Short mmCIF file of C-alpha atoms and ligand atoms in Angstrom, two decimals:
data_model
loop_
_atom_site.label_atom_id
_atom_site.label_comp_id
_atom_site.label_asym_id
_atom_site.label_seq_id
_atom_site.Cartn_x
_atom_site.Cartn_y
_atom_site.Cartn_z
CA UNK L 1102 -0.07 0.34 0.40
CA UNK L 1103 1.11 3.70 -0.64
CA UNK L 1104 1.77 5.80 2.13
CA UNK L 1105 -0.82 7.89 2.55
CA UNK L 1106 -0.37 11.98 3.27
CA UNK L 1107 -3.18 14.64 3.64
CA UNK L 1108 -2.09 18.04 3.39
CA UNK L 1109 -4.48 20.14 5.58
CA UNK L 1110 -5.07 23.36 7.24
CA UNK L 1111 -8.22 24.61 8.54
CA UNK L 1112 -8.17 27.63 6.01
CA UNK L 1113 -8.34 28.42 2.69
CA UNK L 1114 -5.55 30.03 0.48
CA UNK L 1115 -2.36 29.17 2.61
CA UNK L 1116 -0.95 26.90 -0.19
CA UNK L 1117 -2.26 23.41 0.63
CA UNK L 1118 -2.96 22.40 -3.11
CA UNK L 1119 0.17 24.11 -4.53
CA UNK L 1120 2.25 21.94 -1.92
CA UNK L 1121 0.36 18.77 -2.57
CA UNK L 1122 0.80 19.26 -6.31
CA UNK L 1123 4.61 20.28 -6.36
CA UNK L 1124 5.58 17.80 -3.72
CA UNK L 1125 3.72 15.18 -6.01
CA UNK L 1126 6.17 16.87 -8.76
CA UNK L 1127 9.20 16.69 -6.79
CA UNK L 1128 8.60 13.35 -5.67
CA UNK L 1129 8.21 12.00 -9.19
CA UNK L 1130 11.48 13.55 -10.31
CA UNK L 1131 12.92 11.60 -7.51
CA UNK L 1132 11.22 8.58 -9.13
CA UNK L 1133 8.84 7.65 -7.12
CA UNK L 1134 5.45 6.59 -7.91
CA UNK L 1135 2.58 9.58 -6.92
CA UNK L 1136 -1.24 9.47 -6.82
CA UNK L 1137 -2.85 12.72 -6.10
CA UNK L 1138 -6.35 12.88 -4.70
CA UNK L 1139 -8.34 15.43 -4.96
CA UNK L 1140 -10.78 16.06 -1.93
CA UNK L 1141 -11.52 19.59 -2.67
CA UNK L 1142 -15.10 20.31 -4.82
CA UNK L 1143 -12.93 23.37 -5.77
CA UNK L 1144 -10.95 20.99 -8.21
CA UNK L 1145 -7.52 23.33 -7.83
CA UNK L 1146 -5.19 20.40 -7.55
CA UNK L 1147 -6.95 18.55 -10.73
CA UNK L 1148 -6.60 21.61 -12.84
CA UNK L 1149 -2.91 22.74 -11.73
CA UNK L 1150 -2.28 18.76 -12.80
CA UNK L 1151 -3.73 19.87 -16.13
CA UNK L 1152 -6.73 17.67 -15.85
CA UNK L 1153 -9.97 19.44 -17.82
CA UNK L 1154 -13.50 18.68 -17.03
CA UNK L 1155 -15.68 18.56 -20.01
CA UNK L 1156 -19.27 18.31 -19.13
CA UNK L 1157 -19.96 16.71 -22.59
CA UNK L 1158 -18.22 13.81 -21.58
CA UNK L 1159 -18.52 11.61 -18.74
CA UNK L 1160 -15.21 11.39 -16.66
CA UNK L 1161 -15.11 9.76 -13.93
CA UNK L 1162 -13.80 11.69 -10.19
CA UNK L 1163 -13.24 10.53 -6.78
CA UNK L 1164 -16.77 11.92 -5.78
CA UNK L 1165 -18.24 8.58 -7.83
CA UNK L 1166 -15.62 6.40 -5.89
CA UNK L 1167 -16.51 7.30 -2.81
CA UNK L 1168 -20.34 7.01 -3.37
CA UNK L 1169 -20.02 3.55 -4.74
CA UNK L 1170 -19.00 2.99 -1.01
CA UNK L 1171 -17.33 -0.35 -2.49
CA UNK L 1172 -13.39 -1.66 -2.14
CA UNK L 1173 -11.53 -0.49 -4.38
CA UNK L 1174 -13.87 1.68 -6.21
CA UNK L 1175 -11.19 4.72 -7.14
CA UNK L 1176 -9.84 2.20 -9.54
CA UNK L 1177 -12.08 3.60 -12.12
CA UNK L 1178 -11.31 7.08 -11.64
CA UNK L 1179 -7.70 7.09 -11.24
CA UNK L 1180 -6.09 8.70 -14.81
CA UNK L 1181 -3.12 10.49 -16.15
CA UNK L 1182 -2.20 14.38 -15.58
CA UNK L 1183 -1.86 16.51 -18.57
CA UNK L 1184 1.87 17.81 -18.04
CA UNK L 1185 4.22 17.68 -20.74
CA UNK L 1186 7.24 16.18 -18.51
CA UNK L 1187 9.28 13.44 -18.72
CA UNK L 1188 8.13 12.48 -15.02
CA UNK L 1189 4.67 13.24 -15.07
CA UNK L 1190 3.98 9.40 -16.28
CA UNK L 1191 5.00 8.59 -12.55
CA UNK L 1192 2.22 10.99 -11.28
CA UNK L 1193 -1.67 9.80 -11.54
CA UNK L 1194 -4.77 11.81 -10.46
CA UNK L 1195 -7.74 10.82 -8.82
CA UNK L 1196 -9.75 14.15 -10.02
CA UNK L 1197 -12.44 15.99 -8.29
CA UNK L 1198 -15.30 18.36 -9.71
CA UNK L 1199 -18.07 20.54 -7.80
CA UNK L 1200 -20.06 16.97 -7.74
CA UNK L 1201 -17.80 16.14 -4.62
CA UNK L 1202 -19.61 18.30 -2.76
CA UNK L 1203 -22.83 16.08 -3.36
CA UNK L 1204 -20.94 13.38 -0.74
CA UNK L 1205 -21.31 16.14 1.85
CA UNK L 1206 -25.19 14.82 2.38
CA UNK L 1207 -23.56 11.15 2.97
CA UNK L 1208 -21.92 12.62 6.78
CA UNK L 1209 -24.70 11.00 8.65
CA UNK L 1210 -24.73 7.91 6.79
CA UNK L 1211 -23.32 5.00 8.77
CA UNK L 1212 -19.39 4.55 8.14
CA UNK L 1213 -19.90 6.86 5.44
CA UNK L 1214 -16.39 8.33 6.80
CA UNK L 1215 -14.76 5.14 5.71
CA UNK L 1216 -15.44 5.19 2.13
CA UNK L 1217 -12.44 6.80 0.54
CA UNK L 1218 -10.39 4.53 2.47
CA UNK L 1219 -12.26 2.05 0.88
CA UNK L 1220 -12.45 3.28 -2.62
CA UNK L 1221 -8.45 3.18 -2.70
CA UNK L 1222 -8.15 -0.44 -1.08
CA UNK L 1223 -5.79 -1.96 -3.42
CA UNK L 1224 -6.03 0.58 -5.78
CA UNK L 1225 -2.63 2.74 -4.74
CA UNK L 1226 -0.67 -0.50 -3.97
CA UNK L 1227 1.39 0.02 -7.17
CA UNK L 1228 1.99 3.77 -5.89
CA UNK L 1229 4.61 4.88 -3.27
CA UNK L 1230 2.65 7.58 -1.95
CA UNK L 1231 -0.67 8.98 -2.13
CA UNK L 1232 -0.99 12.81 -1.59
CA UNK L 1233 -4.41 13.98 -0.88
CA UNK L 1234 -5.28 17.21 -1.15
CA UNK L 1235 -8.02 18.69 1.33
CA UNK L 1236 -10.16 21.61 1.80
CA UNK L 1237 -10.15 24.06 4.52
CA UNK L 1238 -13.29 22.55 6.37
CA UNK L 1239 -12.76 19.84 9.14
CA UNK L 1240 -16.04 18.41 7.88
CA UNK L 1241 -17.02 15.11 5.94
CA UNK L 1242 -14.25 15.46 2.80
CA UNK L 1243 -11.58 16.05 5.36
CA UNK L 1244 -12.50 13.45 7.60
CA UNK L 1245 -13.20 10.91 4.66
CA UNK L 1246 -9.30 12.00 3.97
CA UNK L 1247 -8.41 11.36 7.36
CA UNK L 1248 -9.78 8.18 7.87
CA UNK L 1249 -7.75 6.83 4.77
CA UNK L 1250 -4.68 8.66 5.70
CA UNK L 1251 -1.30 7.57 7.31
CA UNK L 1252 0.25 10.79 7.97
CA UNK L 1253 -0.55 14.49 7.91
CA UNK L 1254 1.32 17.66 6.80
CA UNK L 1255 -0.18 21.06 7.97
CA UNK L 1256 0.26 23.70 5.24
CA UNK L 1257 0.55 27.64 6.86
CA UNK L 1258 1.33 31.13 5.43
CA UNK L 1259 2.98 32.84 8.19
CA UNK L 1260 0.01 34.81 9.11
CA UNK L 1261 -2.01 34.91 12.32
CA UNK L 1262 -5.38 33.48 10.66
CA UNK L 1263 -3.38 30.74 9.04
CA UNK L 1264 -1.64 29.86 12.28
CA UNK L 1265 -4.46 29.78 14.41
CA UNK L 1266 -6.38 27.30 11.67
CA UNK L 1267 -3.16 25.41 11.46
CA UNK L 1268 -3.14 24.80 15.05
CA UNK L 1269 -6.93 23.83 15.10
CA UNK L 1270 -6.39 21.44 12.41
CA UNK L 1271 -3.77 20.12 14.78
CA UNK L 1272 -5.82 19.75 17.52
CA UNK L 1273 -8.38 18.00 15.68
CA UNK L 1274 -5.74 15.42 14.31
CA UNK L 1275 -4.04 14.55 17.34
CA UNK L 1276 -7.41 14.74 19.47
CA UNK L 1277 -10.20 13.77 17.26
CA UNK L 1278 -9.07 11.66 14.32
CA UNK L 1279 -7.79 8.54 16.66
CA UNK L 1280 -11.04 8.37 18.22
CA UNK L 1281 -13.79 9.74 16.09
CA UNK L 1282 -11.73 8.12 12.94
CA UNK L 1283 -10.99 4.94 14.30
CA UNK L 1284 -7.18 5.89 13.18
CA UNK L 1285 -5.02 5.55 16.33
CA UNK L 1286 -1.83 6.11 14.56
CA UNK L 1287 -2.50 8.98 12.24
CA UNK L 1288 0.25 11.57 12.73
CA UNK L 1289 1.51 15.13 11.74
CA UNK L 1290 4.89 14.83 10.44
CA UNK L 1291 5.44 18.08 9.28
CA UNK L 1292 4.54 21.76 8.62
CA UNK L 1293 5.31 23.68 6.01
CA UNK L 1294 5.49 27.26 5.34
CA UNK L 1295 4.28 28.82 2.14
CA UNK L 1296 4.33 31.94 0.25
CA UNK L 1297 6.29 33.67 2.66
CA UNK L 1298 7.38 37.67 2.27
CA UNK L 1299 10.20 39.84 3.43
CA UNK L 1300 8.14 41.35 6.24
CA UNK L 1301 9.10 41.66 9.73
CA UNK L 1302 5.51 40.56 10.31
CA UNK L 1303 5.91 37.37 8.44
CA UNK L 1304 9.34 36.82 10.09
CA UNK L 1305 7.50 37.20 13.61
CA UNK L 1306 4.59 34.85 12.50
CA UNK L 1307 7.47 32.63 11.09
CA UNK L 1308 9.29 32.25 14.62
CA UNK L 1309 5.83 31.73 16.04
CA UNK L 1310 5.37 28.65 13.84
CA UNK L 1311 8.74 27.32 15.16
CA UNK L 1312 7.70 27.82 18.44
CA UNK L 1313 4.36 26.36 18.25
CA UNK L 1314 5.38 23.23 16.27
CA UNK L 1315 9.25 23.12 16.60
CA UNK L 1316 11.19 20.43 14.73
CA UNK L 1317 7.84 19.58 12.62
CA UNK L 1318 8.57 22.56 10.62
CA UNK L 1319 10.02 21.33 7.30
CA UNK L 1320 13.23 23.95 5.70
CA UNK L 1321 12.68 25.79 3.36
CA UNK L 1322 10.02 27.92 3.68
CA UNK L 1323 8.42 28.53 0.29
CA UNK L 1324 8.57 32.19 -0.86
CA UNK L 1325 5.90 34.00 -2.62
CA UNK L 1326 6.77 34.02 -6.32
CA UNK L 1327 4.50 35.42 -8.84
CA UNK L 1328 5.91 32.64 -11.31
CA UNK L 1329 4.86 30.16 -9.63
CA UNK L 1330 1.10 31.31 -9.18
CA UNK L 1331 1.36 31.52 -12.71
CA UNK L 1332 2.58 27.87 -13.16
CA UNK L 1333 -0.35 26.63 -11.22
CA UNK L 1334 -3.09 28.78 -13.50
CA UNK L 1335 -1.19 27.90 -16.83
CA UNK L 1336 -1.34 23.86 -15.54
CA UNK L 1337 2.38 23.91 -15.85
CA UNK L 1338 5.12 21.93 -14.40
CA UNK L 1339 8.16 23.69 -13.00
CA UNK L 1340 10.29 23.21 -16.11
CA UNK L 1341 11.00 26.81 -16.93
CA UNK L 1342 14.02 28.40 -15.95
CA UNK L 1343 11.40 31.43 -14.15
CA UNK L 1344 10.60 29.24 -11.61
CA UNK L 1345 14.04 27.51 -11.15
CA UNK L 1346 13.95 29.04 -7.53
CA UNK L 1347 9.86 27.32 -6.45
CA UNK L 1348 11.36 24.48 -8.00
CA UNK L 1349 14.67 24.18 -6.31
CA UNK L 1350 12.63 24.77 -2.74
CA UNK L 1351 10.03 22.14 -3.61
CA UNK L 1352 13.14 19.46 -3.92
CA UNK L 1353 14.49 20.62 -1.09
CA UNK L 1354 11.19 20.21 0.78
CA UNK L 1355 10.75 16.57 -0.95
CA UNK L 1356 13.73 15.73 0.87
CA UNK L 1357 12.24 16.68 3.85
CA UNK L 1358 9.50 14.94 2.96
CA UNK L 1359 11.26 11.59 2.11
CA UNK L 1360 12.87 12.06 5.43
CA UNK L 1361 9.72 11.96 7.80
CA UNK L 1362 7.38 10.10 5.62
CA UNK L 1363 10.27 7.16 4.30
CA UNK L 1364 8.58 4.39 2.14
CA UNK L 1365 9.74 1.03 3.11
N1 ADP O 1483 4.39 30.50 -3.00
C1 ADP O 1483 3.69 30.83 -3.80
N2 ADP O 1483 3.80 32.27 -4.22
C2 ADP O 1483 2.53 32.97 -5.02
N3 ADP O 1483 1.73 32.31 -5.27
C3 ADP O 1483 0.93 31.12 -4.78
C4 ADP O 1483 2.13 30.40 -3.42
N4 ADP O 1483 1.54 29.44 -3.11
C5 ADP O 1483 0.42 29.43 -3.62
N5 ADP O 1483 0.19 30.17 -4.59
C6 ADP O 1483 -1.27 30.83 -5.20
O1 ADP O 1483 -2.12 31.23 -4.12
C7 ADP O 1483 -3.53 30.70 -4.54
C8 ADP O 1483 -3.78 29.87 -3.31
O2 ADP O 1483 -3.22 28.60 -2.94
P1 ADP O 1483 -3.57 27.10 -2.96
O3 ADP O 1483 -2.43 26.32 -3.12
O4 ADP O 1483 -4.31 27.18 -3.64
O5 ADP O 1483 -4.16 27.28 -1.59
P2 ADP O 1483 -5.30 26.17 -1.44
O6 ADP O 1483 -5.08 24.93 -1.68
O7 ADP O 1483 -4.70 26.42 0.86
O8 ADP O 1483 -6.54 27.25 -0.74
C9 ADP O 1483 -3.29 30.17 -5.58
O9 ADP O 1483 -3.94 30.90 -6.64
C10 ADP O 1483 -1.92 29.92 -5.87
O10 ADP O 1483 -1.36 29.93 -7.29
MG1 MG O 1484 -7.06 23.87 -2.21
#
């Protein structure tokens, strides 16, 4: 089974999706086989990876696999990504569209929180890692991810509201998930600081993150770079020289990832 890692924060816009996608990229360059599971109905991870939704076609998404409530249902939705890069063949995607919102209504059904875990059963055996991009809430969709995951990485900006949200999700993962989601071995393995700028305020917040999370904070922090945001929007891998700086950052973070979340 692949090692399943959920990328979380209880706040939106802090870099969860960018981190998921760019770590998938850096790990694939290291030769790892990576499955990205998009668990946000906004579908940004799917878009960043070059997957396009065509409403005139039937394109299976993770929503259907969860709805199926059967073991291995995700097999039918795993597909190649749209990037033109030599390592892209080592990344696969279980995409999401707005339809994933429909799964929220199943939250009250008995055992529904286990449905992603069931859907992935046996499906990610051929991958080294399954990276799950979560939405900002701690409700059903994130709980599906946390029930299926082995490890958690928190992504935060160096900003007080992001840090407060990071603390909330840390508490949720460490105190609620073991009992509520029957996942006693789930652990937070890292904290990544995203979109860092050179201001005094951000430096203070970064120090505060280091005080709160200690050794869990991975280095380096990701700097704010318009070119990175553009690569996301244009659904491009980080192969261009204009994104060399961001590329190098994610390569180093991938090393921190491999140390904190090793595969056998
Ligand atoms: N280091 C960065 N520098 C500049 N823009 C960034 C950076 N990281 C993310 N972004 C952009 O910020 C926005 C929010 O990032 P995203 O990864 O989607 O956050 P989340 O998944 O937490 O909502 C996106 O438009 C993304 O392209
Ligand atoms: Mg996102």
